XYZ file of C-alpha atoms in Angstrom:
779
model
C 19.342 4.547 -3.156
C 22.192 2.146 -3.749
C 22.212 -1.517 -4.619
C 23.019 -3.710 -1.628
C 24.420 -7.249 -1.791
C 24.917 -9.235 1.380
C 26.293 -12.774 1.632
C 25.543 -14.034 5.139
C 27.682 -17.145 4.814
C 30.760 -15.016 5.483
C 29.703 -12.675 8.274
C 29.085 -12.909 11.976
C 26.108 -11.636 13.968
C 28.161 -8.951 15.686
C 28.499 -7.117 12.384
C 24.773 -6.988 11.751
C 23.726 -5.480 15.045
C 22.316 -1.948 14.880
C 24.410 0.209 17.233
C 22.510 3.062 18.837
C 24.668 6.019 19.811
C 23.536 9.405 20.991
C 26.961 10.841 20.199
C 26.502 10.572 16.434
C 26.476 13.718 14.336
C 23.036 15.337 14.055
C 21.679 18.218 12.048
C 21.164 19.875 15.402
C 17.463 20.652 14.946
C 15.606 19.963 18.172
C 12.236 18.233 18.113
C 9.066 20.127 19.006
C 6.906 19.437 22.030
C 4.105 16.963 21.475
C 1.148 16.994 21.015
C 1.720 19.445 18.172
C -0.761 22.115 17.122
C -1.865 22.645 13.508
C -1.994 26.175 12.064
C -5.734 26.781 11.814
C -5.300 29.323 9.021
C -4.140 26.456 6.795
C -7.241 24.329 7.367
C -10.186 23.881 5.059
C -12.433 24.999 7.899
C -10.753 28.414 7.865
C -11.206 28.575 4.099
C -14.913 27.797 4.501
C -15.242 30.564 7.077
C -13.872 33.046 4.519
C -16.254 32.123 1.707
C -18.582 34.793 0.381
C -22.213 33.918 1.073
C -24.254 34.715 -2.049
C -27.620 34.037 -0.419
C -28.801 32.850 3.004
C -32.070 31.450 4.335
C -32.882 30.964 8.020
C -34.174 27.461 8.610
C -34.628 27.722 12.353
C -33.933 30.535 14.795
C -34.749 28.121 17.638
C -37.479 30.258 19.149
C -39.821 27.259 19.286
C -39.745 23.457 18.991
C -41.634 23.589 15.695
C -40.248 21.091 13.145
C -37.938 19.497 15.755
C -38.096 15.924 17.026
C -35.991 13.969 19.483
C -34.771 10.424 18.897
C -32.783 7.975 21.033
C -31.374 8.636 24.485
C -31.783 11.779 26.580
C -34.119 14.676 25.900
C -34.652 17.716 23.682
C -35.977 21.045 24.916
C -35.884 24.813 24.533
C -33.400 26.507 26.823
C -32.931 30.052 28.017
C -29.633 29.207 29.744
C -27.483 29.787 26.671
C -28.282 31.143 23.233
C -26.337 32.729 20.392
C -29.148 34.987 19.169
C -32.686 35.707 20.267
C -33.710 34.403 23.681
C -33.594 30.602 23.417
C -31.628 27.720 22.001
C -32.268 24.040 21.396
C -30.823 21.861 24.175
C -29.935 18.222 23.530
C -29.150 16.382 26.770
C -27.915 12.789 26.910
C -26.080 10.308 29.111
C -22.631 9.150 28.042
C -23.522 5.470 28.512
C -26.563 3.266 28.169
C -27.958 0.768 30.639
C -27.504 -2.466 28.687
C -26.015 -5.464 30.543
C -22.517 -6.648 29.689
C -23.900 -9.431 27.479
C -25.663 -6.912 25.266
C -24.701 -6.988 21.592
C -24.637 -3.192 21.635
C -21.188 -3.134 23.155
C -19.689 -6.594 23.354
C -18.482 -5.626 19.893
C -16.851 -2.524 21.380
C -19.180 -0.003 19.781
C -21.153 2.840 21.441
C -24.379 2.241 23.336
C -26.497 4.246 20.927
C -27.216 7.862 20.076
C -29.184 10.941 21.039
C -30.467 13.030 18.129
C -32.136 16.362 17.480
C -33.897 16.081 14.104
C -35.072 19.047 12.076
C -37.867 17.739 9.842
C -38.073 18.946 6.264
C -41.221 18.266 4.160
C -39.558 16.718 1.066
C -38.125 20.029 -0.124
C -35.845 20.497 -3.120
C -32.618 22.105 -1.908
C -30.685 21.645 -5.143
C -29.926 25.370 -5.375
C -28.430 25.460 -1.880
C -25.037 23.935 -1.122
C -24.195 24.685 2.501
C -25.735 24.538 5.961
C -24.358 26.533 8.880
C -25.323 26.698 12.530
C -24.012 27.512 15.994
C -23.453 24.981 18.747
C -22.300 25.289 22.354
C -21.119 21.980 23.853
C -21.171 21.695 27.643
C -19.260 18.533 28.535
C -17.320 19.136 31.781
C -14.126 17.106 31.922
C -14.136 16.178 28.226
C -10.901 17.018 26.422
C -12.232 16.232 22.929
C -15.807 16.924 21.871
C -17.375 15.706 18.647
C -20.768 15.955 17.005
C -22.224 13.839 14.229
C -24.281 15.410 11.445
C -26.616 13.319 9.286
C -28.282 14.547 6.100
C -31.512 12.856 4.987
C -32.725 12.833 1.393
C -35.388 10.518 -0.041
C -35.093 11.512 -3.697
C -33.255 10.010 -6.643
C -30.091 9.657 -4.554
C -30.771 8.215 -1.113
C -28.842 9.880 1.680
C -27.218 8.632 3.888
C -25.467 6.440 1.327
C -25.332 2.676 1.854
C -21.688 2.076 0.917
C -19.561 5.191 1.172
C -21.577 6.679 4.053
C -22.451 9.827 2.138
C -24.349 12.203 4.365
C -22.495 11.395 7.606
C -20.220 14.143 8.854
C -18.290 14.416 12.135
C -17.177 17.712 13.576
C -14.664 18.387 16.338
C -15.863 21.199 18.589
C -14.321 23.419 21.248
C -15.836 22.757 24.639
C -17.672 25.479 26.581
C -17.887 28.028 23.789
C -19.997 28.804 20.736
C -18.739 27.040 17.588
C -19.744 28.020 14.061
C -20.231 24.822 12.047
C -20.037 24.802 8.253
C -21.566 21.824 6.475
C -20.824 21.708 2.750
C -23.510 19.633 0.972
C -22.866 20.202 -2.744
C -21.947 16.524 -3.203
C -25.176 15.217 -1.674
C -28.480 14.393 -3.327
C -30.872 17.041 -2.025
C -33.873 16.975 -4.372
C -36.214 15.586 -1.702
C -34.792 16.558 1.684
C -36.514 15.024 4.693
C -34.354 16.130 7.566
C -31.181 17.353 9.254
C -29.997 15.289 12.198
C -27.659 16.550 14.917
C -26.437 13.431 16.702
C -24.394 12.631 19.781
C -23.086 9.063 19.961
C -22.885 7.647 23.474
C -19.148 6.949 23.678
C -18.599 6.815 27.397
C -16.556 9.170 29.505
C -13.208 9.160 31.216
C -13.138 8.936 35.017
C -13.777 12.416 36.365
C -15.617 13.647 33.259
C -19.352 14.297 33.180
C -21.784 11.439 32.657
C -24.363 13.821 31.164
C -23.621 15.899 28.064
C -25.372 19.028 26.825
C -25.352 20.581 23.356
C -27.027 23.951 22.703
C -27.944 24.715 19.052
C -28.936 28.012 17.482
C -29.363 29.875 14.157
C -29.470 27.190 11.452
C -29.133 28.561 7.905
C -29.179 27.326 4.332
C -26.553 29.061 2.198
C -25.287 29.454 -1.334
C -21.491 29.599 -1.631
C -18.843 28.652 -4.165
C -18.735 24.843 -3.998
C -15.631 22.816 -3.291
C -14.218 20.496 -5.935
C -15.000 16.979 -4.744
C -14.898 14.515 -7.672
C -12.909 13.898 -10.828
C -9.348 13.968 -12.117
C -9.467 17.638 -13.146
C -7.754 20.076 -10.808
C -10.011 22.224 -8.618
C -11.098 25.342 -10.538
C -8.755 28.277 -10.019
C -6.165 26.139 -8.214
C -2.632 25.085 -8.962
C -2.158 21.598 -7.549
C 1.358 21.281 -6.182
C 3.424 19.629 -3.481
C 2.537 21.826 -0.530
C 5.647 21.222 1.537
C 7.992 21.681 -1.386
C 10.209 19.965 -3.936
C 13.381 18.006 -3.434
C 16.235 19.357 -5.556
C 17.073 15.855 -6.785
C 13.540 15.074 -8.076
C 11.303 16.409 -10.883
C 9.256 19.479 -10.028
C 5.767 19.863 -11.468
C 2.456 21.534 -10.728
C -0.891 20.987 -12.445
C -4.008 22.983 -13.300
C -7.089 22.600 -15.467
C -8.652 25.997 -16.149
C -5.966 28.684 -16.121
C -6.258 31.463 -18.689
C -2.593 32.467 -18.377
C -0.129 31.301 -21.030
C 2.976 31.413 -18.817
C 3.785 30.624 -15.222
C 6.389 32.140 -12.925
C 8.430 30.718 -10.067
C 8.950 33.582 -7.621
C 11.410 33.719 -4.724
C 9.391 34.731 -1.651
C 12.354 36.377 0.090
C 13.399 38.642 -2.785
C 10.083 38.720 -4.705
C 12.119 38.115 -7.854
C 11.067 35.799 -10.659
C 13.474 32.880 -10.758
C 11.927 31.202 -13.787
C 9.223 31.980 -16.332
C 8.047 29.354 -18.817
C 5.035 28.547 -20.996
C 2.300 26.416 -19.452
C 2.136 23.220 -21.466
C -1.110 21.460 -22.303
C -1.086 17.679 -21.969
C -3.808 15.219 -22.959
C -3.817 11.880 -21.159
C -6.285 9.071 -20.559
C -7.566 11.075 -17.580
C -8.260 14.288 -19.500
C -6.530 17.496 -20.523
C -4.183 19.193 -18.063
C -2.006 22.266 -17.816
C 1.495 21.306 -16.709
C 4.010 23.645 -15.120
C 7.430 21.980 -15.080
C 10.314 23.689 -13.292
C 12.580 20.698 -12.797
C 15.638 22.617 -13.966
C 15.556 24.830 -10.874
C 18.266 23.721 -8.465
C 18.475 26.698 -6.125
C 17.078 26.343 -2.624
C 14.701 28.651 -0.809
C 11.038 29.503 -0.401
C 8.946 30.046 -3.525
C 5.468 30.467 -4.965
C 4.084 29.667 -8.392
C 2.052 32.315 -10.187
C -0.057 31.971 -13.329
C -2.257 34.968 -13.994
C -4.545 35.405 -10.984
C -3.752 31.948 -9.634
C -1.018 31.562 -7.047
C 0.164 28.825 -4.710
C 0.982 29.105 -1.048
C 4.728 29.272 -0.250
C 6.710 26.045 -0.517
C 10.372 25.053 -0.178
C 12.950 23.768 -2.625
C 15.740 21.932 -0.861
C 17.288 18.507 -0.315
C 14.860 15.644 0.204
C 16.045 15.148 3.792
C 15.222 18.736 4.668
C 11.897 18.887 2.826
C 10.460 15.692 4.294
C 11.877 15.932 7.806
C 8.738 17.674 9.044
C 6.558 14.815 7.814
C 8.585 12.384 9.919
C 8.208 14.495 13.047
C 4.490 14.950 12.473
C 3.974 11.255 11.836
C 5.721 10.503 15.137
C 3.400 13.051 16.749
C 0.455 11.129 15.323
C 1.675 7.903 16.915
C 2.373 9.634 20.230
C -1.121 11.128 20.334
C -2.608 7.707 19.587
C -0.897 6.108 22.576
C -3.266 4.039 24.688
C -2.752 3.719 28.429
C -0.814 6.978 28.653
C -1.662 10.518 29.701
C -1.703 12.540 26.457
C -2.213 16.240 27.277
C -5.381 17.640 25.769
C -6.524 14.267 24.414
C -7.024 11.786 27.249
C -5.766 10.664 30.643
C -4.305 7.195 31.272
C -7.028 5.191 29.567
C -8.594 1.726 29.304
C -7.123 0.242 32.480
C -10.000 -2.269 32.376
C -9.328 -3.556 28.834
C -8.494 -7.250 29.047
C -7.630 -10.105 26.732
C -8.801 -13.617 27.519
C -7.587 -17.073 26.541
C -9.407 -19.907 28.267
C -9.113 -19.271 31.988
C -6.229 -16.832 31.505
C -6.452 -13.072 31.083
C -4.134 -10.109 30.753
C -4.394 -6.336 30.523
C -4.147 -5.095 26.946
C -4.144 -1.317 27.123
C -0.993 0.233 25.731
C 0.376 0.475 22.217
C -1.516 2.821 19.917
C -5.175 3.411 19.300
C -5.332 2.104 15.799
C -7.997 4.208 14.157
C -10.436 7.067 14.546
C -12.035 4.891 17.184
C -9.833 3.491 19.954
C -9.269 -0.031 18.626
C -6.050 -2.061 18.626
C -4.582 -4.356 15.967
C -1.552 -6.647 16.102
C -0.638 -6.468 12.405
C -0.843 -2.681 12.167
C 1.063 -2.286 15.433
C 3.811 -4.718 14.423
C 4.282 -3.095 11.024
C 4.470 0.340 12.631
C 7.158 -0.851 15.047
C 9.095 -2.393 12.163
C 8.945 0.856 10.187
C 10.208 2.866 13.147
C 13.164 0.581 13.809
C 14.050 0.599 10.097
C 13.947 4.377 9.786
C 15.779 4.874 13.076
C 18.671 2.863 11.674
C 18.888 5.054 8.577
C 18.842 8.240 10.676
C 21.218 7.237 13.464
C 24.254 9.094 12.014
C 22.610 12.171 10.494
C 19.664 12.687 12.879
C 20.566 11.190 16.241
C 17.775 12.884 18.202
C 15.114 11.967 15.663
C 16.464 8.417 15.472
C 16.293 8.101 19.254
C 12.721 9.431 19.274
C 11.718 6.777 16.733
C 13.310 4.087 18.905
C 11.412 5.375 21.925
C 8.089 5.207 20.087
C 8.929 1.795 18.620
C 9.649 0.406 22.083
C 6.282 1.716 23.304
C 4.577 -0.363 20.611
C 6.880 -3.327 21.185
C 5.911 -3.437 24.849
C 2.238 -3.857 23.875
C 3.009 -6.507 21.272
C 4.998 -8.590 23.761
C 2.589 -8.229 26.670
C -0.470 -9.287 24.633
C 0.856 -12.769 23.783
C 0.010 -15.776 25.951
C 3.170 -17.684 25.052
C 1.472 -20.704 23.454
C 0.703 -19.288 20.019
C -2.378 -17.422 21.196
C -2.284 -13.642 21.265
C -4.589 -10.632 20.970
C -4.819 -9.837 17.256
C -7.711 -7.361 17.109
C -9.709 -5.522 19.763
C -12.511 -3.119 18.980
C -12.955 -0.213 21.364
C -15.084 2.807 20.484
C -15.684 4.476 23.818
C -14.001 5.645 27.006
C -14.235 3.360 30.038
C -14.280 3.779 33.801
C -11.014 1.852 34.285
C -12.574 -0.605 36.732
C -12.546 -4.298 35.814
C -15.937 -5.952 36.337
C -18.258 -3.076 35.457
C -20.711 -2.476 32.656
C -18.277 -1.078 30.105
C -15.792 -3.978 30.031
C -15.119 -5.379 26.561
C -12.783 -8.373 26.841
C -11.051 -9.524 23.652
C -10.623 -13.162 22.714
C -7.119 -14.381 21.837
C -6.461 -16.368 18.666
C -3.705 -18.580 17.284
C -3.228 -17.141 13.830
C -0.176 -18.045 11.712
C -0.353 -14.775 9.805
C -0.301 -12.718 13.018
C 2.497 -14.815 14.494
C 4.678 -14.453 11.400
C 4.144 -10.678 11.429
C 5.012 -10.605 15.116
C 8.100 -12.799 14.661
C 9.325 -10.597 11.838
C 9.063 -7.479 14.025
C 10.387 -9.092 17.202
C 13.494 -10.290 15.367
C 13.969 -6.803 13.905
C 13.619 -5.286 17.361
C 16.230 -7.681 18.745
C 18.733 -6.396 16.166
C 17.918 -2.738 16.775
C 18.137 -2.610 20.561
C 20.698 -5.331 21.347
C 23.393 -2.836 22.325
C 21.196 -0.396 24.223
C 18.771 -2.808 25.907
C 20.199 -6.352 25.759
C 17.630 -7.754 28.182
C 14.654 -6.632 26.114
C 16.450 -7.614 22.900
C 17.013 -11.117 24.215
C 13.378 -11.485 25.216
C 12.202 -10.145 21.844
C 14.387 -12.682 20.032
C 13.088 -15.491 22.227
C 9.506 -14.472 21.389
C 10.380 -14.222 17.678
C 11.661 -17.796 17.629
C 8.605 -19.073 19.490
C 6.092 -17.138 17.384
C 7.765 -18.301 14.163
C 7.416 -21.903 15.343
C 3.783 -21.386 16.393
C 3.030 -19.987 12.940
C 4.789 -22.863 11.162
C 2.780 -25.391 13.168
C -0.601 -23.859 12.314
C -0.414 -23.212 8.574
C -3.431 -24.775 6.895
C -3.873 -22.845 3.655
C -0.915 -21.089 2.073
C -1.376 -17.836 0.154
C 0.966 -15.148 -1.084
C 0.390 -12.761 1.817
C 1.183 -15.457 4.355
C 4.207 -16.527 2.311
C 5.460 -12.936 2.152
C 5.360 -12.475 5.908
C 6.792 -15.952 6.490
C 9.643 -15.188 4.098
C 10.571 -11.916 5.792
C 10.198 -13.325 9.298
C 12.502 -16.188 8.316
C 15.077 -13.815 6.825
C 15.064 -11.631 9.939
C 15.615 -14.644 12.165
C 18.347 -15.941 9.888
C 19.994 -12.535 9.888
C 19.983 -12.569 13.691
C 20.859 -16.227 14.380
C 22.408 -17.642 11.167
C 20.382 -20.791 11.839
C 20.027 -22.732 8.577
C 16.421 -23.732 9.259
C 15.357 -20.116 8.803
C 17.338 -19.857 5.577
C 15.744 -23.021 4.201
C 12.276 -21.783 5.116
C 12.949 -18.439 3.438
C 14.060 -20.148 0.234
C 10.949 -22.312 0.253
C 8.588 -19.356 0.680
C 10.442 -17.408 -2.011
C 9.866 -20.239 -4.448
C 6.169 -20.302 -3.550
C 5.896 -16.572 -4.295
C 7.424 -17.130 -7.732
C 4.617 -19.604 -8.496
C 2.068 -16.896 -7.715
C 3.356 -14.418 -10.322
C 2.015 -13.814 -13.818
C 5.253 -14.114 -15.812
C 3.791 -14.258 -19.322
C 1.525 -11.787 -21.104
C -1.922 -11.879 -19.529
C -3.606 -12.464 -22.895
C -2.719 -12.281 -26.552
C -4.034 -8.726 -26.652
C -2.966 -7.695 -23.130
C 0.808 -7.433 -22.815
C 0.856 -6.866 -19.059
C 2.583 -9.207 -16.644
C 4.527 -9.223 -13.408
C 1.635 -8.892 -10.930
C 0.754 -11.517 -8.324
C -2.172 -13.814 -7.706
C -3.594 -14.546 -4.285
C -2.146 -18.053 -4.238
C -0.300 -20.522 -6.434
C -3.475 -21.671 -8.217
C -3.297 -18.296 -10.003
C -7.066 -18.044 -10.073
C -7.583 -14.725 -8.274
C -5.461 -11.621 -8.838
C -4.111 -10.125 -5.606
C -5.914 -6.936 -4.597
C -6.480 -4.979 -1.433
C -9.487 -2.772 -0.756
C -8.068 -0.371 1.842
C -5.302 -1.943 3.937
C -2.496 -2.955 1.593
C 0.194 -5.579 2.219
C 1.393 -6.014 -1.346
C 4.902 -4.922 -0.426
C 5.615 -8.043 1.592
C 6.256 -10.693 -1.110
C 8.218 -8.349 -3.378
C 10.332 -6.974 -0.509
C 11.042 -10.576 0.428
C 12.217 -11.447 -3.086
C 14.541 -8.437 -3.167
C 15.982 -9.442 0.192
C 16.590 -12.981 -1.097
C 18.628 -11.450 -3.932
C 20.605 -9.430 -1.381
C 21.147 -12.262 1.092
C 21.912 -15.131 -1.276
C 23.248 -13.771 -4.592
C 24.968 -17.077 -5.384
C 21.853 -19.190 -4.922
C 20.652 -21.223 -7.908
C 17.336 -19.322 -7.885
C 18.858 -15.836 -7.683
C 18.285 -15.231 -11.391
C 14.620 -16.212 -11.033
C 14.152 -13.865 -8.083
C 15.698 -10.966 -9.956
C 13.633 -11.713 -13.048
C 10.490 -11.630 -10.887
C 11.265 -8.245 -9.381
C 12.088 -6.805 -12.814
C 8.745 -8.052 -14.166
C 6.975 -6.530 -11.172
C 8.756 -3.187 -11.622
C 7.957 -3.019 -15.324
C 4.313 -3.827 -14.624
C 3.987 -0.794 -12.369
C 5.835 1.414 -14.800
C 3.321 0.375 -17.458
C 0.107 0.754 -15.485
C 0.955 4.117 -13.911
C 0.993 5.577 -17.424
C -2.793 5.287 -17.211
C -2.875 7.857 -14.382
C -0.593 10.412 -16.054
C -0.078 13.260 -15.050
C -0.522 12.311 -11.355
C 1.037 8.857 -11.731
C -0.974 7.650 -8.740
C -0.376 3.901 -8.524
C -3.527 2.183 -9.840
C -5.251 -0.644 -8.013
C -4.314 -2.971 -10.875
C -5.869 -5.473 -13.256
C -9.320 -6.877 -12.472
C -10.896 -9.980 -13.966
C -14.553 -9.347 -14.845
C -15.296 -13.078 -14.734
C -14.384 -13.093 -11.016
C -16.810 -10.349 -9.964
C -18.848 -11.424 -6.949
C -21.986 -9.461 -7.812
C -23.411 -6.853 -10.147
C -22.038 -3.997 -8.031
C -18.492 -5.279 -8.430
C -19.065 -5.892 -12.137
C -20.091 -2.271 -12.561
C -17.068 -1.065 -10.617
C -14.700 -3.192 -12.699
C -16.232 -2.001 -15.966
C -15.747 1.626 -14.905
C -11.973 1.107 -15.253
C -9.861 1.094 -18.406
C -10.939 -1.738 -20.706
C -8.021 -3.975 -21.710
C -10.159 -6.602 -23.432
C -13.540 -8.225 -22.869
C -12.411 -9.872 -19.646
C -9.731 -7.675 -18.072
C -9.904 -4.065 -16.898
C -7.349 -1.779 -15.258
C -8.784 0.030 -12.240
C -7.405 3.226 -10.733
C -9.175 2.486 -7.451
C -10.048 -0.853 -5.842
C -13.458 -2.452 -5.964
C -15.049 -1.982 -2.577
C -18.204 -1.642 -0.524
C -18.181 0.143 2.846
C -14.417 -0.030 3.496
C -12.942 2.550 1.138
C -9.747 4.551 0.765
C -6.496 3.924 -1.139
C -3.674 5.503 0.901
C -2.759 2.187 2.459
C -2.805 0.397 -0.886
C -0.690 2.844 -2.889
C 1.839 3.427 -0.101
C 2.218 -0.350 0.277
C 2.809 -0.697 -3.457
C 5.246 2.223 -3.355
C 7.254 0.473 -0.640
C 7.787 -2.484 -2.949
C 8.975 -0.146 -5.681
C 11.473 1.707 -3.482
C 12.928 -1.601 -2.384
C 13.365 -2.732 -5.984
C 14.640 0.697 -7.003
C 17.293 0.549 -4.316
C 18.444 -2.912 -5.345
C 18.425 -2.322 -9.122
C 19.535 1.319 -8.863
C 16.461 2.176 -10.923
C 15.889 5.920 -10.757
C 12.490 5.673 -12.485
C 11.095 3.516 -9.683
C 12.328 5.959 -7.072
C 10.592 8.820 -8.892
C 7.407 6.769 -9.197
C 7.376 6.168 -5.436
C 8.093 9.871 -4.878
C 4.936 10.695 -6.866
C 2.885 8.877 -4.218
C 4.265 11.172 -1.529
C 3.333 14.187 -3.648
C -0.197 12.822 -4.146
C -0.675 12.888 -0.378
C 0.817 16.357 0.050
C -1.330 18.295 -2.390
C -0.461 17.244 -5.925
C -3.906 15.745 -6.384
C -7.107 16.969 -8.061
C -8.292 18.704 -4.891
C -5.071 20.570 -4.109
C -5.391 19.352 -0.529
C -2.779 17.908 1.780
C -4.046 14.604 3.145
C -1.699 14.780 6.147
C -3.335 16.832 8.863
C -1.213 19.789 9.931
C 1.190 19.480 6.990
C 0.981 21.768 3.980
C -2.302 23.527 3.290
C -6.043 22.982 2.909
C -6.123 19.921 5.141
C -9.575 18.976 6.339
C -11.000 17.297 9.410
C -10.226 13.613 9.771
C -12.408 11.038 11.448
C -11.059 10.769 14.978
C -14.158 11.405 17.032
C -12.519 10.387 20.294
C -9.049 11.926 20.021
C -9.662 14.905 17.751
C -7.675 16.098 14.763
C -4.088 14.939 15.191
C -1.118 16.578 13.481
C 0.544 14.030 11.205
C -2.504 11.802 10.826
C -3.066 10.192 7.427
C -6.557 9.013 6.447
C -7.430 5.638 4.982
C -7.512 7.580 1.731
C -9.291 8.905 -1.328
C -12.328 6.851 -2.348
C -14.785 6.763 -5.262
C -18.459 7.730 -5.471
C -20.949 4.942 -6.108
C -19.306 2.584 -8.618
C -17.294 5.135 -10.558
C -13.496 4.940 -10.911
C -12.870 8.626 -10.214
C -11.246 10.218 -7.148
C -13.910 11.389 -4.714
C -12.995 13.611 -1.749
C -15.949 15.670 -0.493
C -15.812 17.874 2.567
C -17.664 15.562 4.927
C -15.689 13.652 7.494
C -16.536 10.034 8.223
C -15.125 6.548 8.755
C -13.435 4.797 7.257
C -12.088 6.697 4.252
C -11.273 9.856 6.247
C -10.501 7.883 9.384
C -6.959 8.016 10.711
C -5.396 4.567 10.959
C -1.803 3.851 11.880
C -1.599 1.668 8.751
C -0.853 4.397 6.151
C 1.351 6.215 8.676
C 3.462 3.095 9.149
C 3.853 2.861 5.377
C 4.960 6.491 5.265
C 7.776 5.849 7.739
C 8.788 2.614 6.036
C 9.019 4.367 2.666
C 11.191 7.033 4.249
C 13.689 4.391 5.379
C 14.464 3.858 1.670
C 14.483 7.524 0.707
C 16.845 8.352 3.564
C 19.400 5.683 2.592
């Protein structure tokens, strides 16, 4: 990263246009076909299938209906049509839709009609010695491309399951249609001292045109098992594992791996091709505020190739050492695959046909069709802010790759334009636009039928600033290649910026951050002074929101932001993070207007912010995961939040430093830490601060296996990746979940095997942050 200084008083718009050329030099590596397939041998499911079973107990061979009850839609019966063993199986039959009228609350909110459940009743038994359930299931859903099943564990003991906040006890499985599937259900993390039941549930989530309207699930051979449990909570590394970056290590960055229980004194780095030891060093023991760790540092290795780490009986899977651009290229391609597979209104092979033709947005007596863009989450919803930020990230990264990776750059532009089309077509042109639409089922594509879920437009200054920022960026990126679309995008950007300015009622730092960057993008494109003046004004507001002195006499931390200029409430995000916006805006002010009278204040602010994050990440050594930040105990809304705050690091009687946010049902920190990391890469680039670049790099490693669970959080990348909540579209290569959460009110990483919204749900939000971060790393 190099420091950039731009003075726009002496340049013309023609020099700031992004030129797209397919004749630029490329590395010559062609892109794979999409949708991409994930190697199943690298999944956690495969690992579960290989576990030794120490003891097994048959719960139900399904030779009778004894202990089984039916609940909800459909019916439950014994069937001789299909069975895995014996002569019968349990057949759950259900419709795909209910019969509620269109005014019913059950789906005006875009959620399924209900559920059909087969419930195995358990008479308050203590299953503490057992830690896994397995069974066989045969789904018969003609025409369905993706089949899912929900599992619900019921315990009425000391720990109530399902859990009220983090949805403990809910687990979604993706199944292969028209064949027997072996399902493994790890339950070591669940309270099971007074088990009352096992529920096998189908949620009525509609069907695509041409697919069956009646589903059938056949169940057989349900067992309780004892196996070696997975590591699911705590900072310590999973027993017997070496936590490492699964895809590999960039030659220009530090190289570390971590463990907690190795008996070996030394570790070896072994070249896979030659089977020769490249490096052997002592394993160092390090005590931090998180515990005691074994550290294997091989930063001095500069040679490229494929390697493994060995320490006694422990060994990693193979990983690469090479240049950053080569190591992380696959993550870019897989993230693009994720976006492609989430396309709405398109035929995505193996996932869905052209979908949601009957999805409309309404504004008074006007309406428009709103399918398109990307399904935003594990359900099929759509969001303006997430879409706009994803488009922005793609255009930004495409610019950085245009000379070195022409094909990849062009693919990013193609995907960005797909999202841009949705963003432009869902605005009504008077400030009103579709900002959020919930959709959690397939529809029949016919407007005027039972499954229509129209979305109401809103005139929201925050959404309009985000849109204007992205529209102006798009106008720069595609002006040469598609001048007509670029001109329309710029026209919309100007209008949306004005709509936002007219409707501001309460200013806060998030709104100011987006307003600042939207204004800078429009100034960069038009050189109109009104955008410059607005940007300067919003930059000054952001300065008033920063803690620039020590927080307290005994707490020498500063540089973080408050929610607004009253400086009453510290800025935090629970799962979707936007903290990058104000700090990126301040850096850009320094770049655009270095001679401005406030330039010194802007630079002082970004230095304070950078030092704050350098200080607080010391608390999460040796992972250096970016913490959620400082919390004020006096601002806790209830006793639950007080307990969560007090589980962090105590700074004094009032202030605590939390590794994870305070939260209720919405949990997961990928979006928060990747948003914070984006701010740090932007500062690092401007100040040429290598430490900030390394700190941001640590967040990439956290997601790719260098975490306590030695799991890659990106599906299909690295190793030991688990199912992600995407009940409608299935596991998608490149998907990132909302992120690691905590259990109850503790401040410890919690990542059990079960798969549920929203913490294991795939949203485009963290994926957009991944691409946006890469635009800095690829500079």
